[in-house]
């Protein structure tokens, strides 16, 4: 396959692949065990990476955004996904459980303060964690901002994005009877957590493929379905969170509490053509936060792997390292 100039640039921009110097399972309570890894410099500046989803899990590529000589890079799989146990479980699995988990990890690793790096749902969780625990947060680097509001869910699961991708939207609608199309999150919830295993798997595949297909601006519209285990965890956890409105106290929780974190240096990287999390949310967040800088990246969608987004994030983390 021909490699674009952007792809060559980003491969040169990211750091080489590395292996963790520490892998462990941490008991988070309520029956949950978290997979946590550390790579880079054991005595370096700590940065915690919050993956997307909910339910996406971390990947080795996420280590490559940070200078391994400077940073102590902490990745973990959130409750119920990746290598954390029990797999695909929604029991005792809420936003506030995840916020407590981040603090559990910080205390377990004896870290007093750290940089926070998160994209999509990871950006949401970064913001909610910082609102709850502003003291240990040195900075936030966010991508593809999702503020957890009903308008954002309506955009993606109510036909907004579907207006641009009608063929793929039709495939997302396919497992659900027409009479239930007015509330697709609830309709999927009923089936993902129902007793018909075959129907649950069909819905898990469709739910996951809808998001994955729209993630990259380079998508040709192929209905990309990952392996069944990933689909099951991703669809169940994401739907569980969205069906419960992210367990937040109000629809506009993050912006309503933005004053709590307005002093934290925050850099936001947002794809101009992000079909999953449209740029309006990133713009509103940057406007609300005194020390936030928004970089809208042209010819880019939602995914962390978008070449221009990857390069921008790596450059930010290098800038932060130089300021240390």
Coordinates of C-alpha atoms in Angstrom, one line a residue, residues 71-310:
X71 CA 8.5 10.4 30.9
X72 CA 7.4 7.6 33.3
X73 CA 4.5 6.4 31.1
X74 CA 1.5 4.8 32.9
X75 CA -1.1 3.0 30.9
X76 CA -4.0 1.0 32.2
X77 CA -7.1 -0.8 31.1
X78 CA -10.2 0.6 32.6
X79 CA -12.7 -1.6 34.5
X80 CA -14.1 -4.5 32.4
X81 CA -11.9 -4.1 29.3
X82 CA -8.5 -5.1 27.9
X83 CA -6.6 -7.2 30.4
X84 CA -8.6 -6.0 33.4
X85 CA -10.9 -8.4 35.1
X86 CA -13.8 -9.4 35.1
X87 CA -13.9 -8.9 31.3
X88 CA -16.9 -7.0 29.9
X89 CA -18.4 -6.5 33.3
X90 CA -20.7 -3.5 34.0
X91 CA -21.1 -4.4 37.7
X92 CA -19.7 -1.6 39.9
X93 CA -18.6 0.1 36.7
X94 CA -19.4 3.8 36.7
X95 CA -17.6 7.1 35.9
X96 CA -17.0 7.6 39.6
X97 CA -15.6 4.1 40.0
X98 CA -13.1 5.0 37.3
X99 CA -12.1 8.3 38.9
X100 CA -11.4 6.3 42.1
X101 CA -9.4 3.8 40.1
X102 CA -7.1 6.5 38.8
X103 CA -6.4 7.7 42.3
X104 CA -5.9 4.1 43.4
X105 CA -3.3 3.7 40.7
X106 CA -1.6 7.0 41.6
X107 CA -1.3 6.0 45.2
X108 CA -0.2 2.5 44.5
X109 CA 2.6 3.8 42.3
X110 CA 3.5 6.5 44.9
X111 CA 3.1 9.4 42.5
X112 CA 2.4 12.9 43.9
X113 CA 1.4 14.6 40.7
X114 CA 1.3 13.7 37.0
X115 CA 0.3 14.9 33.5
X116 CA -2.9 13.5 32.2
X117 CA -3.3 12.5 28.5
X118 CA -6.6 11.3 27.1
X119 CA -8.7 11.2 24.0
X120 CA -12.4 10.9 23.2
X121 CA -13.9 9.2 26.3
X122 CA -10.4 9.4 27.7
X123 CA -10.7 13.2 27.4
X124 CA -14.1 13.1 29.2
X125 CA -12.6 11.0 32.0
X126 CA -9.5 13.3 32.2
X127 CA -11.8 16.3 32.7
X128 CA -14.0 14.6 35.3
X129 CA -10.9 13.2 37.2
X130 CA -9.4 16.7 37.2
X131 CA -12.6 18.3 38.5
X132 CA -12.7 15.7 41.3
X133 CA -8.9 15.8 42.0
X134 CA -7.3 19.0 40.6
X135 CA -4.3 18.9 42.9
X136 CA -2.3 16.1 41.4
X137 CA -2.9 17.2 37.7
X138 CA 0.0 19.1 36.3
X139 CA -1.5 19.4 32.8
X140 CA -4.0 17.9 30.5
X141 CA -3.5 17.0 26.9
X142 CA -6.8 16.1 25.3
X143 CA -7.9 14.8 21.9
X144 CA -11.4 14.5 20.3
X145 CA -13.3 16.2 23.1
X146 CA -16.5 14.6 24.3
X147 CA -18.3 16.4 27.1
X148 CA -20.9 13.7 27.7
X149 CA -23.9 15.8 26.8
X150 CA -27.2 14.5 25.3
X151 CA -26.7 16.7 22.2
X152 CA -23.4 14.8 21.5
X153 CA -25.1 11.4 22.0
X154 CA -28.0 12.6 19.8
X155 CA -25.5 13.6 17.1
X156 CA -23.9 10.2 16.9
X157 CA -26.8 7.9 17.8
X158 CA -29.7 10.0 16.6
X159 CA -28.9 10.5 12.9
X160 CA -26.6 13.5 12.8
X161 CA -23.5 11.6 11.7
X162 CA -25.8 9.2 9.8
X163 CA -26.7 12.1 7.5
X164 CA -23.1 12.0 6.3
X165 CA -22.8 8.2 6.3
X166 CA -26.3 7.0 5.3
X167 CA -25.1 3.6 4.0
X168 CA -23.2 2.9 7.2
X169 CA -26.0 4.3 9.3
X170 CA -28.4 1.9 7.7
X171 CA -26.2 -1.0 8.8
X172 CA -26.2 0.4 12.3
X173 CA -30.0 0.5 12.3
X174 CA -30.4 -2.9 10.8
X175 CA -30.4 -5.0 14.1
X176 CA -33.2 -2.7 15.6
X177 CA -36.9 -2.8 14.6
X178 CA -38.0 0.5 13.1
X179 CA -40.4 1.1 16.0
X180 CA -37.4 1.5 18.3
X181 CA -35.4 3.8 16.1
X182 CA -36.3 6.9 18.2
X183 CA -34.0 5.7 21.0
X184 CA -31.2 3.6 19.7
X185 CA -29.1 3.6 22.8
X186 CA -32.0 2.1 24.8
X187 CA -32.8 -0.3 22.0
X188 CA -29.3 -1.6 21.8
X189 CA -29.1 -1.7 25.6
X190 CA -32.0 -4.1 25.7
X191 CA -30.3 -6.5 23.3
X192 CA -26.7 -6.2 24.5
X193 CA -27.8 -7.1 28.0
X194 CA -30.6 -9.5 26.9
X195 CA -30.8 -13.3 27.1
X196 CA -30.3 -14.0 23.4
X197 CA -26.6 -14.4 23.0
X198 CA -26.6 -14.5 19.2
X199 CA -28.6 -11.2 19.1
X200 CA -26.3 -9.7 21.7
X201 CA -23.2 -10.5 19.6
X202 CA -24.8 -9.2 16.4
X203 CA -25.6 -5.9 18.2
X204 CA -22.1 -5.7 19.7
X205 CA -20.6 -6.0 16.2
X206 CA -22.9 -3.4 14.7
X207 CA -22.4 -1.0 17.6
X208 CA -18.6 -1.3 17.5
X209 CA -18.4 -1.1 13.7
X210 CA -20.5 2.0 13.5
X211 CA -17.9 3.9 15.6
X212 CA -14.8 2.3 14.1
X213 CA -15.9 2.9 10.5
X214 CA -16.3 6.7 11.1
X215 CA -13.1 7.2 13.2
X216 CA -10.7 8.1 10.4
X217 CA -11.1 10.7 7.7
X218 CA -9.5 8.1 5.4
X219 CA -12.3 5.6 5.9
X220 CA -13.7 4.2 2.6
X221 CA -16.9 3.2 4.4
X222 CA -16.0 -0.5 5.0
X223 CA -18.0 -1.7 8.0
X224 CA -15.0 -2.6 10.1
X225 CA -15.8 -5.2 12.8
X226 CA -12.9 -6.1 15.2
X227 CA -12.8 -9.5 17.0
X228 CA -15.8 -10.6 18.9
X229 CA -14.3 -10.3 22.4
X230 CA -13.4 -6.7 21.7
X231 CA -16.8 -5.9 20.3
X232 CA -18.5 -7.5 23.3
X233 CA -16.6 -5.4 25.9
X234 CA -16.6 -2.2 23.9
X235 CA -20.3 -2.3 23.0
X236 CA -21.5 -3.4 26.5
X237 CA -19.4 -0.9 28.4
X238 CA -20.0 2.1 26.0
X239 CA -23.7 1.5 25.8
X240 CA -23.9 1.0 29.6
X241 CA -22.3 4.4 30.2
X242 CA -24.3 6.2 27.5
X243 CA -27.6 4.6 28.6
X244 CA -26.9 5.9 32.1
X245 CA -25.9 9.4 30.8
X246 CA -22.3 8.8 32.0
X247 CA -23.5 8.7 35.7
X248 CA -23.1 12.5 35.8
X249 CA -25.1 14.8 38.0
X250 CA -26.2 17.0 35.2
X251 CA -26.1 17.1 31.4
X252 CA -23.6 19.9 31.3
X253 CA -21.5 18.7 34.2
X254 CA -18.1 19.4 32.8
X255 CA -18.6 22.9 31.6
X256 CA -20.6 23.7 34.8
X257 CA -17.5 22.7 36.8
X258 CA -14.8 24.1 34.4
X259 CA -13.9 26.8 36.9
X260 CA -12.4 24.1 39.2
X261 CA -9.9 23.2 36.5
X262 CA -9.4 26.5 34.6
X263 CA -6.0 27.0 36.2
X264 CA -4.7 23.7 34.8
X265 CA -2.6 24.1 31.6
X266 CA -4.7 22.3 28.9
X267 CA -3.9 21.6 25.3
X268 CA -6.6 20.3 23.0
X269 CA -6.1 18.7 19.7
X270 CA -9.3 18.3 17.6
X271 CA -9.8 17.0 14.1
X272 CA -11.7 19.4 11.9
X273 CA -13.7 16.6 10.4
X274 CA -14.3 14.5 13.5
X275 CA -17.6 12.7 12.8
X276 CA -17.8 11.1 16.3
X277 CA -17.0 14.1 18.5
X278 CA -17.7 17.3 16.4
X279 CA -15.3 20.2 17.1
X280 CA -18.0 22.4 18.7
X281 CA -17.4 20.7 22.1
X282 CA -13.7 21.3 22.0
X283 CA -14.3 24.9 21.1
X284 CA -16.8 25.4 24.0
X285 CA -14.3 23.7 26.4
X286 CA -11.4 25.9 25.3
X287 CA -13.6 29.0 25.6
X288 CA -14.6 28.1 29.2
X289 CA -11.1 27.3 30.4
X290 CA -8.6 30.2 31.0
X291 CA -5.4 28.1 30.4
X292 CA -6.7 26.0 27.5
X293 CA -5.3 26.1 24.0
X294 CA -7.3 24.6 21.1
X295 CA -5.6 23.3 18.0
X296 CA -8.0 22.3 15.3
X297 CA -6.3 20.0 12.8
X298 CA -7.3 20.1 9.2
X299 CA -8.0 17.0 7.1
X300 CA -8.3 14.9 10.2
X301 CA -11.1 12.9 11.8
X302 CA -11.4 11.4 15.3
X303 CA -8.8 8.6 15.7
X304 CA -5.6 8.8 17.7
X305 CA -3.9 7.3 14.6
X306 CA -4.8 10.2 12.3
X307 CA -1.3 11.3 11.2
X308 CA -1.7 15.0 11.8
X309 CA -3.4 14.4 15.2
X310 CA -0.7 12.0 16.2

